[in-house]
mmCIF file of the C-alpha atoms, coordinates in Angstrom:
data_MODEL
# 
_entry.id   MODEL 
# 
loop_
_atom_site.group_PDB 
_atom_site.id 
_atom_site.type_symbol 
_atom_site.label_atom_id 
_atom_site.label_alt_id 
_atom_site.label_comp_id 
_atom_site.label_asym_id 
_atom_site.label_entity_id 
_atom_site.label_seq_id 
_atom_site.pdbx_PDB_ins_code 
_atom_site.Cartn_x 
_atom_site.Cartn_y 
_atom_site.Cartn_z 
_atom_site.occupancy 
_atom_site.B_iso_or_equiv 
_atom_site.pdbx_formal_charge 
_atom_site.auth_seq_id 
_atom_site.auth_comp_id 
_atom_site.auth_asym_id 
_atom_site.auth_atom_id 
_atom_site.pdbx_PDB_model_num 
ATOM 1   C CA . UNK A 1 1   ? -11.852 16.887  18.778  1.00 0.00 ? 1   UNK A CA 1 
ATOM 2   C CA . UNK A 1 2   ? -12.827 14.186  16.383  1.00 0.00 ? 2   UNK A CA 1 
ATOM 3   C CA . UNK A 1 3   ? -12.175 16.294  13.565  1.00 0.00 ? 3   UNK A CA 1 
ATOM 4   C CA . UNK A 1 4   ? -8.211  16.092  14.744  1.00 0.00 ? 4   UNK A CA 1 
ATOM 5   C CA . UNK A 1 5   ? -8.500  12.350  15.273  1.00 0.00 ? 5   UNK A CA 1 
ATOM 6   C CA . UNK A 1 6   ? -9.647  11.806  12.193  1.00 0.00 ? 6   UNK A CA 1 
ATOM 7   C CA . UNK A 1 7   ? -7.070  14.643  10.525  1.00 0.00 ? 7   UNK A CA 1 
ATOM 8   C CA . UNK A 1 8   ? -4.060  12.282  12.252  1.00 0.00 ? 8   UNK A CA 1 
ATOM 9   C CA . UNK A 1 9   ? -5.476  9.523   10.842  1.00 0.00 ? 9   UNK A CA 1 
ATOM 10  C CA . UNK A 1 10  ? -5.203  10.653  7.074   1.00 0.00 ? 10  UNK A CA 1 
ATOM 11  C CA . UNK A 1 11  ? -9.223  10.804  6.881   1.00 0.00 ? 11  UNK A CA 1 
ATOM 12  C CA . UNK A 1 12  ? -9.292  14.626  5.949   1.00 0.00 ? 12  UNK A CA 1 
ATOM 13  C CA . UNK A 1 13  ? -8.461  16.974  3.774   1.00 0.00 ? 13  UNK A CA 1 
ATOM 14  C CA . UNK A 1 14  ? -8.544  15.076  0.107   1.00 0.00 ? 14  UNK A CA 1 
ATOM 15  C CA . UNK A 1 15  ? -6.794  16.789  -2.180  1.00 0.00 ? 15  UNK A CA 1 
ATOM 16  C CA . UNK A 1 16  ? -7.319  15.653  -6.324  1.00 0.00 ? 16  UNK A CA 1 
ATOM 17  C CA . UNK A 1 17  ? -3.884  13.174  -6.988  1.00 0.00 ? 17  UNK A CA 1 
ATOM 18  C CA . UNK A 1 18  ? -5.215  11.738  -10.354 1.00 0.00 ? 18  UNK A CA 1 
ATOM 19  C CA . UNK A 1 19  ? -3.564  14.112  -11.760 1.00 0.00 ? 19  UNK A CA 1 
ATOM 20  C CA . UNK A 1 20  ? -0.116  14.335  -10.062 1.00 0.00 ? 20  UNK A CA 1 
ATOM 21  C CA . UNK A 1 21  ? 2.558   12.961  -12.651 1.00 0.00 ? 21  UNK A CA 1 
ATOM 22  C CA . UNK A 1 22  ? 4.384   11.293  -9.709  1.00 0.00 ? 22  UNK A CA 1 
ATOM 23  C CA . UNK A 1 23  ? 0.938   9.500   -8.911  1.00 0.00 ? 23  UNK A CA 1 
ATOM 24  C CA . UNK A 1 24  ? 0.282   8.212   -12.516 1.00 0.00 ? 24  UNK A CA 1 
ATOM 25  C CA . UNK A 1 25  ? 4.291   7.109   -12.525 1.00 0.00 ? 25  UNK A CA 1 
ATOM 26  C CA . UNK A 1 26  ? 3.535   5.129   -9.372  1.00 0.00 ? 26  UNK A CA 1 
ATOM 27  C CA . UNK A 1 27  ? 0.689   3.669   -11.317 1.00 0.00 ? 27  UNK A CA 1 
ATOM 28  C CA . UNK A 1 28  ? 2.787   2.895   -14.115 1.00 0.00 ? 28  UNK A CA 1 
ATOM 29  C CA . UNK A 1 29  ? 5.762   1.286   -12.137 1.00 0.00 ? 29  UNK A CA 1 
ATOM 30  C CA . UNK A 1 30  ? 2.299   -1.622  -10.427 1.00 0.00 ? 30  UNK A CA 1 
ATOM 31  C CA . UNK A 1 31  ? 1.624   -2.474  -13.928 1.00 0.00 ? 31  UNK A CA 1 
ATOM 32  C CA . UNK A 1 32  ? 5.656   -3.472  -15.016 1.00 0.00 ? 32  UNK A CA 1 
ATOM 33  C CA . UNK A 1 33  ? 5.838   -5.074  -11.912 1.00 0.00 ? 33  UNK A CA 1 
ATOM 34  C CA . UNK A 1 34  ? 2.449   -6.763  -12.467 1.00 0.00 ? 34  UNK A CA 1 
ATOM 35  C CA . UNK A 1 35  ? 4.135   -8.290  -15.760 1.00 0.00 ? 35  UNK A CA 1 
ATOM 36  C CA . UNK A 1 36  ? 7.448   -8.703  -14.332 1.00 0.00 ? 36  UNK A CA 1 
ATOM 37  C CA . UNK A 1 37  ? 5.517   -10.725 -11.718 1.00 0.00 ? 37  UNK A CA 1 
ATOM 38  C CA . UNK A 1 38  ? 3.967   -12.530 -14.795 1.00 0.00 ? 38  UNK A CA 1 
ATOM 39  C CA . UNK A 1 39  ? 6.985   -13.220 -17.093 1.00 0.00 ? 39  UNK A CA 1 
ATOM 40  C CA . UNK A 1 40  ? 9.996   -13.280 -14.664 1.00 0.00 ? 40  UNK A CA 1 
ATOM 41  C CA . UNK A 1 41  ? 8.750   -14.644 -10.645 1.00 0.00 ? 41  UNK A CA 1 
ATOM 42  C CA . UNK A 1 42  ? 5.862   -16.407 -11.491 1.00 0.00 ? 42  UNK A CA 1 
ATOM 43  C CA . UNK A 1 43  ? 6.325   -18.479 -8.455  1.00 0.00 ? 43  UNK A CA 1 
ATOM 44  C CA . UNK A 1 44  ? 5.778   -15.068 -6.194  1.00 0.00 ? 44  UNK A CA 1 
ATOM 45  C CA . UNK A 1 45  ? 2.187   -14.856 -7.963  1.00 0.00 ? 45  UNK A CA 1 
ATOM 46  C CA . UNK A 1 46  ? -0.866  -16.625 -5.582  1.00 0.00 ? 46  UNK A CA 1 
ATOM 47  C CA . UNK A 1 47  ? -2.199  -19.781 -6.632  1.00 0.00 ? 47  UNK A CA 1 
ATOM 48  C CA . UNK A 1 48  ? -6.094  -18.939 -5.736  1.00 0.00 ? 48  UNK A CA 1 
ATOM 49  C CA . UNK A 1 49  ? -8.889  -21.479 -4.919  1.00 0.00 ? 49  UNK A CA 1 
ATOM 50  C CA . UNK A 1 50  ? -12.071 -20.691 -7.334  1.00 0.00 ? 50  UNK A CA 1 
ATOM 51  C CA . UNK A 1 51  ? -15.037 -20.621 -4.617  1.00 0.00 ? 51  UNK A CA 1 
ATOM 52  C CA . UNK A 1 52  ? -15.811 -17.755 -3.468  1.00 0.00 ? 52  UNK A CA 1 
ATOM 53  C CA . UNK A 1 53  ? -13.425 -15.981 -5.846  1.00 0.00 ? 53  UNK A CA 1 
ATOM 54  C CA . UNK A 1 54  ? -15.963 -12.964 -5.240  1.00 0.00 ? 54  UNK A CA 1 
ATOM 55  C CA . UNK A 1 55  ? -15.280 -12.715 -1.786  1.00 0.00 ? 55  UNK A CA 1 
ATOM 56  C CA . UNK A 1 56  ? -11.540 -12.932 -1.913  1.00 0.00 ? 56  UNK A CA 1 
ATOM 57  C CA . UNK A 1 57  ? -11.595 -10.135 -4.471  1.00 0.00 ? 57  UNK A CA 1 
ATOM 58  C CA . UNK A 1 58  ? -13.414 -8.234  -2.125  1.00 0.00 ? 58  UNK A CA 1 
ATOM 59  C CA . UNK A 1 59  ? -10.808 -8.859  0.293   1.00 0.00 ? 59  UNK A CA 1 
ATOM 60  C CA . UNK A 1 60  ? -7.410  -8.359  -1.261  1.00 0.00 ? 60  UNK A CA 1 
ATOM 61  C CA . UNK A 1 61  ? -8.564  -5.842  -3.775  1.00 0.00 ? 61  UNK A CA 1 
ATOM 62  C CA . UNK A 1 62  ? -10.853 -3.515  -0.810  1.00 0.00 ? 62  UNK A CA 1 
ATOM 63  C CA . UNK A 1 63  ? -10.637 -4.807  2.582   1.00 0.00 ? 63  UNK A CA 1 
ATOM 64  C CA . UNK A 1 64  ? -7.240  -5.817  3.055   1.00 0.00 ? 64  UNK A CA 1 
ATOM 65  C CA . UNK A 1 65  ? -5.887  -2.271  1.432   1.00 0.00 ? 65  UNK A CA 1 
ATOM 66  C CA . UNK A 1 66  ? -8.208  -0.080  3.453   1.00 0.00 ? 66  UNK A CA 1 
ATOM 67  C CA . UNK A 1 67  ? -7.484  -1.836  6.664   1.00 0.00 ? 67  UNK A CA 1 
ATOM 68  C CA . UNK A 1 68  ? -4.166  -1.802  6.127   1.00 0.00 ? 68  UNK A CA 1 
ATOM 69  C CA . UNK A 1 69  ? -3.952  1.632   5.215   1.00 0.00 ? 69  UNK A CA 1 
ATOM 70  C CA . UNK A 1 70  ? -6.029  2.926   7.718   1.00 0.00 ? 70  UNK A CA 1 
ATOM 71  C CA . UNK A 1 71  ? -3.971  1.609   10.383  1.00 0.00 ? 71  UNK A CA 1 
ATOM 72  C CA . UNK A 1 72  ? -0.749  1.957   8.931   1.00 0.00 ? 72  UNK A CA 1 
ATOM 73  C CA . UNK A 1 73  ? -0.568  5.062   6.845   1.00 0.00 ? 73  UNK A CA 1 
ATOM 74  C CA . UNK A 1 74  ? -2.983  6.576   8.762   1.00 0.00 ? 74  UNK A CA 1 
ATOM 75  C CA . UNK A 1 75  ? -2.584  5.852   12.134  1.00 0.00 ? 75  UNK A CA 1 
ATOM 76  C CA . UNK A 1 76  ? 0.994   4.670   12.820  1.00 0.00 ? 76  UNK A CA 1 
ATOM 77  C CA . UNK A 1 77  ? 2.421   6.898   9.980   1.00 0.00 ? 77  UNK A CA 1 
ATOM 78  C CA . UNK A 1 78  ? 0.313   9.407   11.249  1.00 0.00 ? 78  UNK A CA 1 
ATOM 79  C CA . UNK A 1 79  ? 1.310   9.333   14.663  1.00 0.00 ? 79  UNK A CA 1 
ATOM 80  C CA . UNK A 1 80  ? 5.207   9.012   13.691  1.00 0.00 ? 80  UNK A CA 1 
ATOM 81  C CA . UNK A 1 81  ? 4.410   12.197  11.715  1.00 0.00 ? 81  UNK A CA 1 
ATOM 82  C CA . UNK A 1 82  ? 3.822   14.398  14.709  1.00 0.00 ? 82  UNK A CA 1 
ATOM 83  C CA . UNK A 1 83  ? 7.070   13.906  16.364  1.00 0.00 ? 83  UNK A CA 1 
ATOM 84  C CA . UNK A 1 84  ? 10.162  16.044  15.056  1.00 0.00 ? 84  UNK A CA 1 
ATOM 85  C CA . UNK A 1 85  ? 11.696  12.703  14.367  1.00 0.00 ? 85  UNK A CA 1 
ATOM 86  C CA . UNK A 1 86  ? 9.286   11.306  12.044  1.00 0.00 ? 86  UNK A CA 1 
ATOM 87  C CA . UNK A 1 87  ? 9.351   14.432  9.602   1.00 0.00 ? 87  UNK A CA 1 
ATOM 88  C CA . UNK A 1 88  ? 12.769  14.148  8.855   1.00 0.00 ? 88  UNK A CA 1 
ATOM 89  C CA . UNK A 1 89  ? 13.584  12.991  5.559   1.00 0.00 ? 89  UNK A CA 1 
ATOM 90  C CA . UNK A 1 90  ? 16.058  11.309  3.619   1.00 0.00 ? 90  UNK A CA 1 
ATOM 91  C CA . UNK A 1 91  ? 16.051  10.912  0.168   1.00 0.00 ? 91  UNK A CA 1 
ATOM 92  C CA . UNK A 1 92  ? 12.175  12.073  0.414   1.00 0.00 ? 92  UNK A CA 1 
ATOM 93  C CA . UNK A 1 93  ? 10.938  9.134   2.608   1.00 0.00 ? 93  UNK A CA 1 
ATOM 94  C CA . UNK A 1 94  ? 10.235  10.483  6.416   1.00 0.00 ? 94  UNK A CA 1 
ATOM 95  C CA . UNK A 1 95  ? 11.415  8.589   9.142   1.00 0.00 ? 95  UNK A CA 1 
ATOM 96  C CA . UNK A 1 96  ? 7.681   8.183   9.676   1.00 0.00 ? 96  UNK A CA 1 
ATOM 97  C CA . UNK A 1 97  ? 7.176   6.632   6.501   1.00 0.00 ? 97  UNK A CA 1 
ATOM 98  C CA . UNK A 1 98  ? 10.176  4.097   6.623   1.00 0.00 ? 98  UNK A CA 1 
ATOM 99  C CA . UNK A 1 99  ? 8.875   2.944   10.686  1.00 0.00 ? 99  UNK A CA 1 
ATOM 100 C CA . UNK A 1 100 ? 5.507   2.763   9.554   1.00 0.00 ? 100 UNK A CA 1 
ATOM 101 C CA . UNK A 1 101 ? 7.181   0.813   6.217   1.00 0.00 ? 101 UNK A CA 1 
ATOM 102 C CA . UNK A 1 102 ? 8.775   -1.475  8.787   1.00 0.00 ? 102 UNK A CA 1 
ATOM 103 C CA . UNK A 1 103 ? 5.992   -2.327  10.530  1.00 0.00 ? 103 UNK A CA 1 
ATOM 104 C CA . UNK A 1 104 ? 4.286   -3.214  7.444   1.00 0.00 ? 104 UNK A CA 1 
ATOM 105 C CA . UNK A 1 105 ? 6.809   -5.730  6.527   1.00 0.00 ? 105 UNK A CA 1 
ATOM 106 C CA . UNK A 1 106 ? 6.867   -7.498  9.631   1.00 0.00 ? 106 UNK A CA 1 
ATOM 107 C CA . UNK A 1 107 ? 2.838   -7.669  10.096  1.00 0.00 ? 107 UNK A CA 1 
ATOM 108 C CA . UNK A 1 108 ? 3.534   -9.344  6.406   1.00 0.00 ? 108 UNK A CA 1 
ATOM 109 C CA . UNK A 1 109 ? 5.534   -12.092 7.717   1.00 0.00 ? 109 UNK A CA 1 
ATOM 110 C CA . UNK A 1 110 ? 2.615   -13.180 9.358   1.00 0.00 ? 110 UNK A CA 1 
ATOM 111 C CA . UNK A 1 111 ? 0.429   -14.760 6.068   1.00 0.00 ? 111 UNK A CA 1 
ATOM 112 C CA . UNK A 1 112 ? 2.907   -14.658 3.615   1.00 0.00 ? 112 UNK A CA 1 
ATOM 113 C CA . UNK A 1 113 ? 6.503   -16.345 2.618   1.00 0.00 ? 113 UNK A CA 1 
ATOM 114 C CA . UNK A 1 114 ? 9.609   -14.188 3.709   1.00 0.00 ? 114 UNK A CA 1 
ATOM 115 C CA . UNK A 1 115 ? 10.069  -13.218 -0.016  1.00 0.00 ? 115 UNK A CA 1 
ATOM 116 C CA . UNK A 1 116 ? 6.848   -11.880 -0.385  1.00 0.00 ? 116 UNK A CA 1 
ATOM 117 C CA . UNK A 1 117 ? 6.709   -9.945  3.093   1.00 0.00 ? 117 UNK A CA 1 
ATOM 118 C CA . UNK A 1 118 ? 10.220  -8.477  1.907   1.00 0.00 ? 118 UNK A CA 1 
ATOM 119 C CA . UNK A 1 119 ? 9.115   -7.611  -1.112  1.00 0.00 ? 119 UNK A CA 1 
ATOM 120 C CA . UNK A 1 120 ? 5.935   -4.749  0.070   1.00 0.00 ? 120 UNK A CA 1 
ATOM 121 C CA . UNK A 1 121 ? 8.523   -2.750  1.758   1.00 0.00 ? 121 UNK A CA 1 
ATOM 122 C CA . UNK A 1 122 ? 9.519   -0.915  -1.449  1.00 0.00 ? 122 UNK A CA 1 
ATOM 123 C CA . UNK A 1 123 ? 5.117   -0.503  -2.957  1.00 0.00 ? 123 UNK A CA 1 
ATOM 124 C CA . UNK A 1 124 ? 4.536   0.653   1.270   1.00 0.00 ? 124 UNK A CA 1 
ATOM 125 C CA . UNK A 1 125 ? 7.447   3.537   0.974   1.00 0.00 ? 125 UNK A CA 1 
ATOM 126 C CA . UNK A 1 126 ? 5.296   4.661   -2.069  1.00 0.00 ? 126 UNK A CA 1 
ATOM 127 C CA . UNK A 1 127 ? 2.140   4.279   -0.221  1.00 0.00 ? 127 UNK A CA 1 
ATOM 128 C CA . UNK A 1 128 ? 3.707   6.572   2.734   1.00 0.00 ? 128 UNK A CA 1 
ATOM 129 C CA . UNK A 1 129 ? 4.823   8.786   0.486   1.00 0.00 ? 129 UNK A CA 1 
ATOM 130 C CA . UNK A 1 130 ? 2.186   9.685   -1.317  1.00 0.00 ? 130 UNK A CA 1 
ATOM 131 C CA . UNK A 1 131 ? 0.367   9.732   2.661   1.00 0.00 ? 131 UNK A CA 1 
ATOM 132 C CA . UNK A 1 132 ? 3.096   12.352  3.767   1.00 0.00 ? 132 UNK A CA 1 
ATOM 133 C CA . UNK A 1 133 ? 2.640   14.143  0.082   1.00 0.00 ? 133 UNK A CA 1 
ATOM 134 C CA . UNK A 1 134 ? -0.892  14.909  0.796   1.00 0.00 ? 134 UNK A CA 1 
ATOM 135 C CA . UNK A 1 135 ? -1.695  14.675  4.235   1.00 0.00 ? 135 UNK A CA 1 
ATOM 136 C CA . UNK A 1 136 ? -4.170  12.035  3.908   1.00 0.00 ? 136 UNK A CA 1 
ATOM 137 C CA . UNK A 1 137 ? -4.616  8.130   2.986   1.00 0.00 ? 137 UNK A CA 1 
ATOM 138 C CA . UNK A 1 138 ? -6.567  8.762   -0.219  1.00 0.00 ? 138 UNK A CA 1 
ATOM 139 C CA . UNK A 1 139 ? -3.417  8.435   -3.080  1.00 0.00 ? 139 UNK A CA 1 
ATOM 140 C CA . UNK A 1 140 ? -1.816  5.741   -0.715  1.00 0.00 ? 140 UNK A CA 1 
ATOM 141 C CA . UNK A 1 141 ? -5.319  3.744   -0.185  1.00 0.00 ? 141 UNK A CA 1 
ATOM 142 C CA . UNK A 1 142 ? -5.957  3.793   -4.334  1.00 0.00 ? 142 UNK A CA 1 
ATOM 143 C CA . UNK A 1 143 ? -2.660  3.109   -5.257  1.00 0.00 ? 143 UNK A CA 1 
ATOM 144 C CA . UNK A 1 144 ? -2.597  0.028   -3.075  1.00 0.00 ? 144 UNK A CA 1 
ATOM 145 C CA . UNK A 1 145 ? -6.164  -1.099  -4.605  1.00 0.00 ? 145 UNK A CA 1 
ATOM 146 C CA . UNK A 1 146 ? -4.600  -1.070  -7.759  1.00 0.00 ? 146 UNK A CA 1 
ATOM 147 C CA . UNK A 1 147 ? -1.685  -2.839  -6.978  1.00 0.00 ? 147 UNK A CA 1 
ATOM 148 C CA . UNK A 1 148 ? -3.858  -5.663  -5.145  1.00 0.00 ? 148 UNK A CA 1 
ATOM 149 C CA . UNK A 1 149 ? -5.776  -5.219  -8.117  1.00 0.00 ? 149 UNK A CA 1 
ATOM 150 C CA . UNK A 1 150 ? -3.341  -6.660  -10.370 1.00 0.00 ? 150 UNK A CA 1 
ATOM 151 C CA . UNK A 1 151 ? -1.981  -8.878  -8.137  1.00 0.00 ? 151 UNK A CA 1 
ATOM 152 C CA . UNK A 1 152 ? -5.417  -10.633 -7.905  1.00 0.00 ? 152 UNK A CA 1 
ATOM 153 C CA . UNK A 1 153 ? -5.743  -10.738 -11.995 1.00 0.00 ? 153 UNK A CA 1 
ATOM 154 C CA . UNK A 1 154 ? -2.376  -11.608 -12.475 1.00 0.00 ? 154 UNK A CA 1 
ATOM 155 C CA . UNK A 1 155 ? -3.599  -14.840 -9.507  1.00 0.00 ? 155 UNK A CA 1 
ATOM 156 C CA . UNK A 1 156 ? -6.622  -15.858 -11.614 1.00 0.00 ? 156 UNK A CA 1 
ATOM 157 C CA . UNK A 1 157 ? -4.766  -15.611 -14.868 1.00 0.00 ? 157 UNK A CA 1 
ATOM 158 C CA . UNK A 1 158 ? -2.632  -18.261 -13.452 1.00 0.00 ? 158 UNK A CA 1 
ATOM 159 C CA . UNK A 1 159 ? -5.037  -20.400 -13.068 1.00 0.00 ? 159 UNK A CA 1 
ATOM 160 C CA . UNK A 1 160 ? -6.817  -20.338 -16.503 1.00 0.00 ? 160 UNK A CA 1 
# 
């Protein structure tokens, strides 16, 4: 039974992505936004405080993307994905993906500026792609590491 939970959550069944060219595109399109971000929107980029810089990395670059795709990938995506509804697709995004995508946004609204929340709809359609591409959170949980990974650099670079 726990095997199934954990199956609807996106916990089993890893399959290798490092090596998917749409994976490695999806890497490529964090780091033009990352410099985008840098030359273009600077004002969209966080201002950080320096204590405990360590922990906050920890946070936004681990915590934050694990949580968040844990519960939204993997459990709201995943539970969208076994209704009839939520597998149909339009223009390759399931229904479950663009709900789940939704919900995303609007837990975003919460911490950050309505520009910002807007603007992780389009990085958490990749994220549930790559989720409904492989059956599990894996592809979506590193590519948002890396993308909080920049994000984070691109913060303390900022500051220097």
């Amino acid at each position: 039974m726990y095997k199934a939970v954990l199956a609807d959550a996106g916990l089993t069944g890893y399959r290798p992505f490092f090596r998917d060219i749409q994976f490695l595109l999806a890497l490529l399109v964090g780091v033009f936004v990352w410099f985008e971000m840098w030359f273009l929107s600077s004002n969209l980029l966080p201002v950080f405080l320096v204590q405990n810089s360590f922990i906050f990395f920890l946070s936004v670059v681990l915590w934050q993307p694990f949580l968040e795709e844990l519960l939204f990938r993997g459990v709201v995506q995943g539970q969208f994905r076994l209704h009839n509804w939520g597998k149909e697709k339009r223009w390759g995004i399931t229904r479950a993906n663009l709900f789940a995508s939704l919900l995303f946004v609007l837990v975003h609204f919460i911490y950050h500026s309505p520009l910002w929340a807007i603007a992780v709809f389009f990085p958490s359609l990749v994220f549930g792609y790559f989720r409904d591409k492989y059956g599990s959170i894996y592809a979506a949980l590193a590519l948002h590491v890396f993308y909080n990974a920049g994000y984070f650099l691109l913060g303390l670079l900022k500051m220097v």
